mmCIF file of N, CA and C in Angstrom:
data_model
loop_
_atom_site.group_PDB
_atom_site.id
_atom_site.type_symbol
_atom_site.label_atom_id
_atom_site.label_comp_id
_atom_site.label_asym_id
_atom_site.label_seq_id
_atom_site.Cartn_x
_atom_site.Cartn_y
_atom_site.Cartn_z
ATOM 1 N N MET A 28 -21.661 22.295 6.911
ATOM 2 C CA MET A 28 -20.857 21.493 6.015
ATOM 3 C C MET A 28 -19.632 20.987 6.773
ATOM 4 N N SER A 29 -19.352 19.718 6.654
ATOM 5 C CA SER A 29 -18.224 19.106 7.340
ATOM 6 C C SER A 29 -16.960 19.214 6.493
ATOM 7 N N HIS A 30 -15.874 19.509 7.154
ATOM 8 C CA HIS A 30 -14.583 19.593 6.474
ATOM 9 C C HIS A 30 -13.723 18.412 6.876
ATOM 10 N N VAL A 31 -12.924 17.964 5.958
ATOM 11 C CA VAL A 31 -11.981 16.894 6.222
ATOM 12 C C VAL A 31 -10.584 17.491 6.122
ATOM 13 N N VAL A 32 -9.786 17.270 7.162
ATOM 14 C CA VAL A 32 -8.453 17.851 7.259
ATOM 15 C C VAL A 32 -7.433 16.727 7.364
ATOM 16 N N THR A 33 -6.340 16.850 6.638
ATOM 17 C CA THR A 33 -5.236 15.899 6.746
ATOM 18 C C THR A 33 -4.423 16.227 7.991
ATOM 19 N N VAL A 34 -4.110 15.211 8.774
ATOM 20 C CA VAL A 34 -3.271 15.367 9.957
ATOM 21 C C VAL A 34 -1.935 14.713 9.658
ATOM 22 N N SER A 35 -0.866 15.449 9.945
ATOM 23 C CA SER A 35 0.477 14.956 9.660
ATOM 24 C C SER A 35 1.426 15.399 10.758
ATOM 25 N N THR A 36 2.403 14.558 11.076
ATOM 26 C CA THR A 36 3.402 14.893 12.080
ATOM 27 C C THR A 36 4.743 14.273 11.713
ATOM 28 N N ASP A 37 5.795 14.958 12.064
ATOM 29 C CA ASP A 37 7.146 14.418 11.888
ATOM 30 C C ASP A 37 7.496 13.434 12.994
ATOM 31 N N CYS A 38 6.614 13.277 13.979
ATOM 32 C CA CYS A 38 6.854 12.361 15.100
ATOM 33 C C CYS A 38 6.407 10.940 14.791
ATOM 34 N N ALA A 39 5.954 10.707 13.568
ATOM 35 C CA ALA A 39 5.608 9.369 13.078
ATOM 36 C C ALA A 39 6.157 9.278 11.659
ATOM 37 N N PRO A 40 6.375 8.063 11.156
ATOM 38 C CA PRO A 40 6.939 7.932 9.812
ATOM 39 C C PRO A 40 6.031 8.521 8.737
ATOM 40 N N SER A 41 6.652 9.086 7.728
ATOM 41 C CA SER A 41 5.898 9.598 6.582
ATOM 42 C C SER A 41 5.287 8.429 5.817
ATOM 43 N N PRO A 42 4.119 8.626 5.226
ATOM 44 C CA PRO A 42 3.507 7.557 4.433
ATOM 45 C C PRO A 42 4.427 7.119 3.287
ATOM 46 N N ALA A 43 4.448 5.829 3.051
ATOM 47 C CA ALA A 43 5.281 5.279 1.979
ATOM 48 C C ALA A 43 4.460 4.971 0.732
ATOM 49 N N GLY A 44 3.192 5.305 0.760
ATOM 50 C CA GLY A 44 2.317 5.025 -0.376
ATOM 51 C C GLY A 44 1.312 6.139 -0.565
ATOM 52 N N HIS A 45 0.231 5.814 -1.244
ATOM 53 C CA HIS A 45 -0.802 6.792 -1.595
ATOM 54 C C HIS A 45 -1.844 6.880 -0.463
ATOM 55 N N TYR A 46 -1.424 7.457 0.662
ATOM 56 C CA TYR A 46 -2.294 7.643 1.822
ATOM 57 C C TYR A 46 -1.674 8.702 2.717
ATOM 58 N N VAL A 47 -2.387 9.103 3.760
ATOM 59 C CA VAL A 47 -1.900 10.081 4.730
ATOM 60 C C VAL A 47 -1.851 9.424 6.103
ATOM 61 N N GLN A 48 -1.184 10.085 7.040
ATOM 62 C CA GLN A 48 -1.114 9.533 8.394
ATOM 63 C C GLN A 48 -2.494 9.463 9.033
ATOM 64 N N ALA A 49 -3.304 10.494 8.810
ATOM 65 C CA ALA A 49 -4.655 10.489 9.379
ATOM 66 C C ALA A 49 -5.513 11.539 8.690
ATOM 67 N N LYS A 50 -6.821 11.349 8.827
ATOM 68 C CA LYS A 50 -7.815 12.327 8.370
ATOM 69 C C LYS A 50 -8.716 12.655 9.548
ATOM 70 N N LEU A 51 -8.943 13.948 9.733
ATOM 71 C CA LEU A 51 -9.861 14.423 10.749
ATOM 72 C C LEU A 51 -11.122 14.900 10.041
ATOM 73 N N ALA A 52 -12.222 14.204 10.266
ATOM 74 C CA ALA A 52 -13.511 14.534 9.661
ATOM 75 C C ALA A 52 -14.431 14.981 10.790
ATOM 76 N N GLY A 53 -14.598 16.293 10.911
ATOM 77 C CA GLY A 53 -15.321 16.810 12.066
ATOM 78 C C GLY A 53 -14.508 16.507 13.307
ATOM 79 N N GLN A 54 -15.081 15.752 14.212
ATOM 80 C CA GLN A 54 -14.367 15.361 15.431
ATOM 81 C C GLN A 54 -13.805 13.940 15.334
ATOM 82 N N HIS A 55 -14.043 13.267 14.232
ATOM 83 C CA HIS A 55 -13.604 11.884 14.075
ATOM 84 C C HIS A 55 -12.241 11.818 13.392
ATOM 85 N N LEU A 56 -11.297 11.175 14.055
ATOM 86 C CA LEU A 56 -9.949 11.020 13.536
ATOM 87 C C LEU A 56 -9.749 9.577 13.101
ATOM 88 N N TYR A 57 -9.313 9.397 11.856
ATOM 89 C CA TYR A 57 -9.054 8.077 11.302
ATOM 90 C C TYR A 57 -7.552 7.959 11.059
ATOM 91 N N ILE A 58 -6.882 7.148 11.866
ATOM 92 C CA ILE A 58 -5.434 6.997 11.791
ATOM 93 C C ILE A 58 -5.101 5.801 10.916
ATOM 94 N N SER A 59 -4.276 6.037 9.897
ATOM 95 C CA SER A 59 -3.836 4.957 9.003
ATOM 96 C C SER A 59 -2.984 3.955 9.763
ATOM 97 N N GLY A 60 -2.893 2.758 9.203
ATOM 98 C CA GLY A 60 -2.071 1.715 9.803
ATOM 99 C C GLY A 60 -0.647 2.185 10.019
ATOM 100 N N GLN A 61 -0.157 1.982 11.231
ATOM 101 C CA GLN A 61 1.195 2.384 11.604
ATOM 102 C C GLN A 61 2.055 1.140 11.793
ATOM 103 N N LEU A 62 3.141 1.090 11.050
ATOM 104 C CA LEU A 62 4.100 -0.007 11.157
ATOM 105 C C LEU A 62 5.182 0.368 12.176
ATOM 106 N N PRO A 63 5.976 -0.597 12.601
ATOM 107 C CA PRO A 63 7.043 -0.321 13.570
ATOM 108 C C PRO A 63 8.280 0.294 12.909
ATOM 109 N N ILE A 64 8.108 1.514 12.429
ATOM 110 C CA ILE A 64 9.185 2.249 11.778
ATOM 111 C C ILE A 64 9.416 3.516 12.587
ATOM 112 N N ARG A 65 10.651 3.795 12.921
ATOM 113 C CA ARG A 65 10.953 5.044 13.626
ATOM 114 C C ARG A 65 10.670 6.226 12.695
ATOM 115 N N PRO A 66 10.260 7.349 13.272
ATOM 116 C CA PRO A 66 9.964 8.524 12.446
ATOM 117 C C PRO A 66 11.125 8.944 11.544
ATOM 118 N N ASP A 67 12.357 8.770 12.024
ATOM 119 C CA ASP A 67 13.520 9.163 11.232
ATOM 120 C C ASP A 67 14.031 8.043 10.324
ATOM 121 N N GLY A 68 13.357 6.899 10.356
ATOM 122 C CA GLY A 68 13.738 5.775 9.511
ATOM 123 C C GLY A 68 14.871 4.933 10.062
ATOM 124 N N ALA A 69 15.444 5.327 11.207
ATOM 125 C CA ALA A 69 16.534 4.554 11.813
ATOM 126 C C ALA A 69 16.018 3.174 12.222
ATOM 127 N N PRO A 70 16.892 2.172 12.169
ATOM 128 C CA PRO A 70 16.451 0.828 12.549
ATOM 129 C C PRO A 70 16.099 0.747 14.037
ATOM 130 N N LEU A 71 15.191 -0.160 14.349
ATOM 131 C CA LEU A 71 14.863 -0.419 15.750
ATOM 132 C C LEU A 71 16.065 -1.105 16.408
ATOM 133 N N PRO A 72 16.165 -1.031 17.736
ATOM 134 C CA PRO A 72 17.313 -1.650 18.403
ATOM 135 C C PRO A 72 17.346 -3.171 18.268
ATOM 136 N N ASP A 73 16.196 -3.778 18.039
ATOM 137 C CA ASP A 73 16.123 -5.216 17.803
ATOM 138 C C ASP A 73 14.843 -5.514 17.034
ATOM 139 N N ASP A 74 14.670 -6.763 16.607
ATOM 140 C CA ASP A 74 13.478 -7.106 15.821
ATOM 141 C C ASP A 74 12.463 -7.913 16.615
ATOM 142 N N LYS A 75 12.548 -7.846 17.956
ATOM 143 C CA LYS A 75 11.608 -8.567 18.809
ATOM 144 C C LYS A 75 10.196 -8.015 18.632
ATOM 145 N N PHE A 76 9.225 -8.893 18.811
ATOM 146 C CA PHE A 76 7.834 -8.477 18.651
ATOM 147 C C PHE A 76 7.492 -7.312 19.578
ATOM 148 N N ALA A 77 7.883 -7.387 20.849
ATOM 149 C CA ALA A 77 7.529 -6.331 21.805
ATOM 150 C C ALA A 77 8.107 -4.980 21.378
ATOM 151 N N THR A 78 9.302 -4.965 20.853
ATOM 152 C CA THR A 78 9.917 -3.725 20.377
ATOM 153 C C THR A 78 9.123 -3.169 19.198
ATOM 154 N N GLN A 79 8.767 -4.043 18.269
ATOM 155 C CA GLN A 79 7.988 -3.611 17.112
ATOM 156 C C GLN A 79 6.606 -3.108 17.535
ATOM 157 N N ALA A 80 5.953 -3.818 18.442
ATOM 158 C CA ALA A 80 4.625 -3.402 18.904
ATOM 159 C C ALA A 80 4.699 -2.034 19.577
ATOM 160 N N GLY A 81 5.705 -1.841 20.400
ATOM 161 C CA GLY A 81 5.862 -0.560 21.080
ATOM 162 C C GLY A 81 6.028 0.589 20.098
ATOM 163 N N GLN A 82 6.836 0.383 19.056
ATOM 164 C CA GLN A 82 7.060 1.444 18.073
ATOM 165 C C GLN A 82 5.793 1.735 17.266
ATOM 166 N N ALA A 83 5.081 0.697 16.846
ATOM 167 C CA ALA A 83 3.847 0.898 16.085
ATOM 168 C C ALA A 83 2.815 1.676 16.918
ATOM 169 N N ILE A 84 2.699 1.321 18.183
ATOM 170 C CA ILE A 84 1.754 2.018 19.069
ATOM 171 C C ILE A 84 2.210 3.460 19.297
ATOM 172 N N GLU A 85 3.504 3.673 19.495
ATOM 173 C CA GLU A 85 4.018 5.036 19.667
ATOM 174 C C GLU A 85 3.728 5.887 18.432
ATOM 175 N N ASN A 86 3.859 5.301 17.245
ATOM 176 C CA ASN A 86 3.547 6.039 16.019
ATOM 177 C C ASN A 86 2.074 6.435 15.986
ATOM 178 N N MET A 87 1.197 5.493 16.348
ATOM 179 C CA MET A 87 -0.233 5.779 16.383
ATOM 180 C C MET A 87 -0.530 6.905 17.369
ATOM 181 N N LEU A 88 0.095 6.843 18.542
ATOM 182 C CA LEU A 88 -0.136 7.864 19.564
ATOM 183 C C LEU A 88 0.418 9.228 19.139
ATOM 184 N N ALA A 89 1.509 9.242 18.379
ATOM 185 C CA ALA A 89 2.071 10.506 17.883
ATOM 186 C C ALA A 89 1.105 11.179 16.911
ATOM 187 N N VAL A 90 0.479 10.399 16.054
ATOM 188 C CA VAL A 90 -0.493 10.951 15.107
ATOM 189 C C VAL A 90 -1.725 11.446 15.879
ATOM 190 N N LEU A 91 -2.166 10.675 16.847
ATOM 191 C CA LEU A 91 -3.290 11.070 17.697
ATOM 192 C C LEU A 91 -2.987 12.407 18.391
ATOM 193 N N GLU A 92 -1.801 12.535 18.950
ATOM 194 C CA GLU A 92 -1.408 13.771 19.636
ATOM 195 C C GLU A 92 -1.342 14.944 18.665
ATOM 196 N N ALA A 93 -0.858 14.703 17.457
ATOM 197 C CA ALA A 93 -0.788 15.776 16.449
ATOM 198 C C ALA A 93 -2.172 16.316 16.123
ATOM 199 N N ALA A 94 -3.184 15.494 16.285
ATOM 200 C CA ALA A 94 -4.567 15.923 16.029
ATOM 201 C C ALA A 94 -5.209 16.535 17.266
ATOM 202 N N GLY A 95 -4.451 16.617 18.353
ATOM 203 C CA GLY A 95 -4.980 17.199 19.577
ATOM 204 C C GLY A 95 -5.624 16.190 20.497
ATOM 205 N N GLY A 96 -5.381 14.911 20.252
ATOM 206 C CA GLY A 96 -6.008 13.867 21.048
ATOM 207 C C GLY A 96 -5.086 13.241 22.078
ATOM 208 N N THR A 97 -5.689 12.454 22.935
ATOM 209 C CA THR A 97 -4.985 11.672 23.952
ATOM 210 C C THR A 97 -5.501 10.243 23.866
ATOM 211 N N PRO A 98 -4.825 9.294 24.514
ATOM 212 C CA PRO A 98 -5.319 7.912 24.465
ATOM 213 C C PRO A 98 -6.778 7.762 24.900
ATOM 214 N N SER A 99 -7.244 8.623 25.791
ATOM 215 C CA SER A 99 -8.652 8.514 26.226
ATOM 216 C C SER A 99 -9.634 8.873 25.113
ATOM 217 N N ASP A 100 -9.150 9.516 24.035
ATOM 218 C CA ASP A 100 -10.003 9.853 22.898
ATOM 219 C C ASP A 100 -10.152 8.691 21.907
ATOM 220 N N LEU A 101 -9.336 7.671 22.047
ATOM 221 C CA LEU A 101 -9.430 6.512 21.147
ATOM 222 C C LEU A 101 -10.739 5.780 21.387
ATOM 223 N N VAL A 102 -11.453 5.460 20.317
ATOM 224 C CA VAL A 102 -12.686 4.691 20.454
ATOM 225 C C VAL A 102 -12.552 3.298 19.844
ATOM 226 N N ARG A 103 -11.601 3.123 18.931
ATOM 227 C CA ARG A 103 -11.429 1.826 18.277
ATOM 228 C C ARG A 103 -9.984 1.683 17.825
ATOM 229 N N VAL A 104 -9.394 0.542 18.128
ATOM 230 C CA VAL A 104 -8.039 0.207 17.673
ATOM 231 C C VAL A 104 -8.089 -1.172 17.038
ATOM 232 N N THR A 105 -7.420 -1.312 15.910
ATOM 233 C CA THR A 105 -7.265 -2.618 15.278
ATOM 234 C C THR A 105 -5.770 -2.898 15.161
ATOM 235 N N ALA A 106 -5.375 -4.069 15.616
ATOM 236 C CA ALA A 106 -3.972 -4.484 15.533
ATOM 237 C C ALA A 106 -3.894 -5.741 14.689
ATOM 238 N N TYR A 107 -2.983 -5.718 13.747
ATOM 239 C CA TYR A 107 -2.708 -6.879 12.905
ATOM 240 C C TYR A 107 -1.375 -7.431 13.379
ATOM 241 N N ILE A 108 -1.383 -8.666 13.858
ATOM 242 C CA ILE A 108 -0.149 -9.248 14.385
ATOM 243 C C ILE A 108 0.171 -10.540 13.645
ATOM 244 N N VAL A 109 1.447 -10.727 13.383
ATOM 245 C CA VAL A 109 1.895 -11.964 12.747
ATOM 246 C C VAL A 109 2.054 -13.000 13.858
ATOM 247 N N GLY A 110 1.253 -14.043 13.786
ATOM 248 C CA GLY A 110 1.346 -15.132 14.754
ATOM 249 C C GLY A 110 0.528 -14.889 16.000
ATOM 250 N N VAL A 111 -0.467 -15.722 16.208
ATOM 251 C CA VAL A 111 -1.321 -15.604 17.394
ATOM 252 C C VAL A 111 -0.498 -15.784 18.673
ATOM 253 N N ILE A 112 0.654 -16.403 18.571
ATOM 254 C CA ILE A 112 1.534 -16.581 19.733
ATOM 255 C C ILE A 112 1.991 -15.229 20.303
ATOM 256 N N ASN A 113 1.957 -14.178 19.487
ATOM 257 C CA ASN A 113 2.382 -12.847 19.937
ATOM 258 C C ASN A 113 1.291 -12.065 20.656
ATOM 259 N N TRP A 114 0.090 -12.610 20.725
ATOM 260 C CA TRP A 114 -1.033 -11.904 21.339
ATOM 261 C C TRP A 114 -0.744 -11.481 22.784
ATOM 262 N N PRO A 115 -0.247 -12.376 23.661
ATOM 263 C CA PRO A 115 0.032 -11.948 25.044
ATOM 264 C C PRO A 115 1.055 -10.805 25.112
ATOM 265 N N ASP A 116 2.096 -10.858 24.290
ATOM 266 C CA ASP A 116 3.078 -9.773 24.276
ATOM 267 C C ASP A 116 2.426 -8.473 23.811
ATOM 268 N N PHE A 117 1.547 -8.569 22.803
ATOM 269 C CA PHE A 117 0.855 -7.365 22.334
ATOM 270 C C PHE A 117 0.016 -6.772 23.455
ATOM 271 N N ASN A 118 -0.742 -7.608 24.160
ATOM 272 C CA ASN A 118 -1.569 -7.120 25.267
ATOM 273 C C ASN A 118 -0.743 -6.367 26.295
ATOM 274 N N GLN A 119 0.416 -6.903 26.637
ATOM 275 C CA GLN A 119 1.271 -6.294 27.657
ATOM 276 C C GLN A 119 1.794 -4.929 27.199
ATOM 277 N N VAL A 120 2.316 -4.849 25.984
ATOM 278 C CA VAL A 120 2.859 -3.592 25.456
ATOM 279 C C VAL A 120 1.740 -2.566 25.284
ATOM 280 N N TYR A 121 0.612 -3.002 24.756
ATOM 281 C CA TYR A 121 -0.540 -2.131 24.513
ATOM 282 C C TYR A 121 -1.038 -1.522 25.821
ATOM 283 N N ALA A 122 -1.223 -2.350 26.835
ATOM 284 C CA ALA A 122 -1.705 -1.867 28.133
ATOM 285 C C ALA A 122 -0.724 -0.867 28.740
ATOM 286 N N ALA A 123 0.567 -1.124 28.616
ATOM 287 C CA ALA A 123 1.571 -0.218 29.168
ATOM 288 C C ALA A 123 1.539 1.134 28.458
ATOM 289 N N ARG A 124 1.325 1.154 27.151
ATOM 290 C CA ARG A 124 1.337 2.412 26.383
ATOM 291 C C ARG A 124 0.025 3.186 26.534
ATOM 292 N N LEU A 125 -1.110 2.487 26.650
ATOM 293 C CA LEU A 125 -2.399 3.172 26.708
ATOM 294 C C LEU A 125 -2.869 3.473 28.125
ATOM 295 N N GLY A 126 -2.261 2.872 29.121
ATOM 296 C CA GLY A 126 -2.626 3.168 30.508
ATOM 297 C C GLY A 126 -4.086 2.853 30.783
ATOM 298 N N GLU A 127 -4.792 3.832 31.324
ATOM 299 C CA GLU A 127 -6.192 3.639 31.703
ATOM 300 C C GLU A 127 -7.155 3.650 30.507
ATOM 301 N N ALA A 128 -6.696 4.101 29.352
ATOM 302 C CA ALA A 128 -7.567 4.133 28.172
ATOM 303 C C ALA A 128 -7.870 2.705 27.722
ATOM 304 N N ARG A 129 -9.124 2.435 27.456
ATOM 305 C CA ARG A 129 -9.549 1.105 27.025
ATOM 306 C C ARG A 129 -10.534 1.231 25.866
ATOM 307 N N PRO A 130 -10.027 1.579 24.668
ATOM 308 C CA PRO A 130 -10.935 1.661 23.526
ATOM 309 C C PRO A 130 -11.388 0.270 23.096
ATOM 310 N N ALA A 131 -12.438 0.231 22.295
ATOM 311 C CA ALA A 131 -12.820 -1.034 21.669
ATOM 312 C C ALA A 131 -11.613 -1.476 20.840
ATOM 313 N N ARG A 132 -11.398 -2.798 20.751
ATOM 314 C CA ARG A 132 -10.185 -3.260 20.078
ATOM 315 C C ARG A 132 -10.412 -4.601 19.409
ATOM 316 N N THR A 133 -9.754 -4.776 18.278
ATOM 317 C CA THR A 133 -9.720 -6.061 17.599
ATOM 318 C C THR A 133 -8.265 -6.386 17.320
ATOM 319 N N VAL A 134 -7.863 -7.607 17.625
ATOM 320 C CA VAL A 134 -6.526 -8.095 17.274
ATOM 321 C C VAL A 134 -6.726 -9.157 16.205
ATOM 322 N N VAL A 135 -6.080 -8.952 15.060
ATOM 323 C CA VAL A 135 -6.257 -9.846 13.928
ATOM 324 C C VAL A 135 -4.931 -10.565 13.640
ATOM 325 N N PRO A 136 -4.857 -11.854 13.945
ATOM 326 C CA PRO A 136 -3.652 -12.595 13.570
ATOM 327 C C PRO A 136 -3.602 -12.747 12.047
ATOM 328 N N VAL A 137 -2.436 -12.452 11.475
ATOM 329 C CA VAL A 137 -2.243 -12.521 10.026
ATOM 330 C C VAL A 137 -0.987 -13.342 9.739
ATOM 331 N N PRO A 138 -0.896 -13.904 8.537
ATOM 332 C CA PRO A 138 0.284 -14.714 8.216
ATOM 333 C C PRO A 138 1.539 -13.884 7.978
ATOM 334 N N GLU A 139 1.376 -12.657 7.455
ATOM 335 C CA GLU A 139 2.534 -11.789 7.226
ATOM 336 C C GLU A 139 2.076 -10.366 7.002
ATOM 337 N N LEU A 140 3.019 -9.424 7.161
ATOM 338 C CA LEU A 140 2.775 -8.007 6.909
ATOM 339 C C LEU A 140 3.858 -7.480 5.977
ATOM 340 N N HIS A 141 3.603 -6.304 5.423
ATOM 341 C CA HIS A 141 4.536 -5.671 4.489
ATOM 342 C C HIS A 141 5.919 -5.516 5.122
ATOM 343 N N TYR A 142 6.948 -5.665 4.329
ATOM 344 C CA TYR A 142 8.352 -5.518 4.732
ATOM 345 C C TYR A 142 8.787 -6.521 5.803
ATOM 346 N N GLY A 143 7.983 -7.528 6.075
ATOM 347 C CA GLY A 143 8.337 -8.525 7.078
ATOM 348 C C GLY A 143 8.103 -8.094 8.513
ATOM 349 N N TYR A 144 7.405 -6.964 8.729
ATOM 350 C CA TYR A 144 7.119 -6.520 10.091
ATOM 351 C C TYR A 144 6.145 -7.470 10.761
ATOM 352 N N LEU A 145 6.081 -7.395 12.091
ATOM 353 C CA LEU A 145 5.261 -8.316 12.872
ATOM 354 C C LEU A 145 3.971 -7.702 13.408
ATOM 355 N N VAL A 146 3.804 -6.379 13.259
ATOM 356 C CA VAL A 146 2.613 -5.723 13.807
ATOM 357 C C VAL A 146 2.310 -4.439 13.034
ATOM 358 N N GLU A 147 1.020 -4.142 12.907
ATOM 359 C CA GLU A 147 0.536 -2.882 12.348
ATOM 360 C C GLU A 147 -0.703 -2.491 13.143
ATOM 361 N N VAL A 148 -0.835 -1.201 13.430
ATOM 362 C CA VAL A 148 -1.932 -0.720 14.271
ATOM 363 C C VAL A 148 -2.611 0.473 13.598
ATOM 364 N N ASP A 149 -3.943 0.447 13.530
ATOM 365 C CA ASP A 149 -4.686 1.627 13.093
ATOM 366 C C ASP A 149 -5.724 1.956 14.155
ATOM 367 N N ALA A 150 -6.339 3.140 14.035
ATOM 368 C CA ALA A 150 -7.249 3.560 15.100
ATOM 369 C C ALA A 150 -8.248 4.594 14.616
ATOM 370 N N ILE A 151 -9.312 4.725 15.403
ATOM 371 C CA ILE A 151 -10.308 5.776 15.241
ATOM 372 C C ILE A 151 -10.447 6.451 16.600
ATOM 373 N N ALA A 152 -10.480 7.777 16.584
ATOM 374 C CA ALA A 152 -10.647 8.542 17.817
ATOM 375 C C ALA A 152 -11.702 9.614 17.603
ATOM 376 N N VAL A 153 -12.270 10.090 18.689
ATOM 377 C CA VAL A 153 -13.173 11.230 18.656
ATOM 378 C C VAL A 153 -12.511 12.317 19.487
ATOM 379 N N ILE A 154 -12.148 13.402 18.807
ATOM 380 C CA ILE A 154 -11.417 14.508 19.421
ATOM 381 C C ILE A 154 -12.419 15.600 19.804
ATOM 382 N N ALA A 155 -12.343 16.074 21.031
ATOM 383 C CA ALA A 155 -13.302 17.065 21.519
ATOM 384 C C ALA A 155 -13.263 18.360 20.722
ATOM 385 N N LYS A 156 -12.081 18.801 20.343
ATOM 386 C CA LYS A 156 -11.989 20.016 19.536
ATOM 387 C C LYS A 156 -10.827 19.850 18.572
ATOM 388 N N GLU A 157 -10.854 20.599 17.505
ATOM 389 C CA GLU A 157 -9.828 20.484 16.481
ATOM 390 C C GLU A 157 -8.540 21.165 16.928
ATOM 391 N N PRO A 158 -7.385 20.610 16.543
ATOM 392 C CA PRO A 158 -6.117 21.252 16.878
ATOM 393 C C PRO A 158 -5.938 22.540 16.073
ATOM 394 N N ALA A 159 -5.124 23.436 16.602
ATOM 395 C CA ALA A 159 -4.871 24.713 15.922
ATOM 396 C C ALA A 159 -4.332 24.492 14.516
ATOM 397 N N ALA A 160 -3.455 23.504 14.332
ATOM 398 C CA ALA A 160 -2.876 23.248 13.007
ATOM 399 C C ALA A 160 -3.958 22.865 12.012
ATOM 400 N N ALA A 161 -4.911 22.054 12.439
ATOM 401 C CA ALA A 161 -5.986 21.643 11.530
ATOM 402 C C ALA A 161 -6.906 22.818 11.237
ATOM 403 N N GLN A 162 -7.164 23.651 12.239
ATOM 404 C CA GLN A 162 -8.037 24.811 12.029
ATOM 405 C C GLN A 162 -7.437 25.759 11.018
ATOM 406 N N SER A 163 -6.114 25.974 11.109
ATOM 407 C CA SER A 163 -5.479 26.895 10.184
ATOM 408 C C SER A 163 -5.409 26.331 8.777
ATOM 409 N N ALA A 164 -5.543 25.009 8.642
ATOM 410 C CA ALA A 164 -5.492 24.371 7.324
ATOM 411 C C ALA A 164 -6.834 24.430 6.605
ATOM 412 N N ARG A 165 -7.875 24.842 7.300
ATOM 413 C CA ARG A 165 -9.202 24.903 6.683
ATOM 414 C C ARG A 165 -9.261 25.998 5.632
ATOM 415 N N PRO A 166 -9.954 25.734 4.549
ATOM 416 C CA PRO A 166 -10.124 26.785 3.551
ATOM 417 C C PRO A 166 -11.055 27.872 4.078
ATOM 418 N N SER A 167 -10.848 29.074 3.621
ATOM 419 C CA SER A 167 -11.725 30.186 4.017
ATOM 420 C C SER A 167 -13.093 30.003 3.379
ATOM 421 N N ILE A 168 -14.107 30.307 4.157
ATOM 422 C CA ILE A 168 -15.479 30.173 3.658
ATOM 423 C C ILE A 168 -16.100 31.531 3.539
#
């Protein structure tokens, strides 16, 4: 029987709606869309696209790490960006943050995002083993 575990970390912003940061189903991690919000809610130093993209990706990576994963465990990333003109900047920031990891990826230009942000990133990863925090959260069988 497969168990589904909620993954949560203080190193990424808390959900602002009826969802969780991520769900770990077996070895599959599903990371909810991450906006460019600092974990503590403090404003970003500027509103440039590259700054926002970097923060959104850092949030995604923080949730991935909380589940015991690394960028090499990512199998799929979807990025929603406001304005196709921002695509080259997204590529540059994304490559710098993910290094050698090259998951399958889709970039979706959109007319706008919630709160006026310019980027949102979600992901799917396959984690080799469950983190200790998730194991301890399992119900006794």
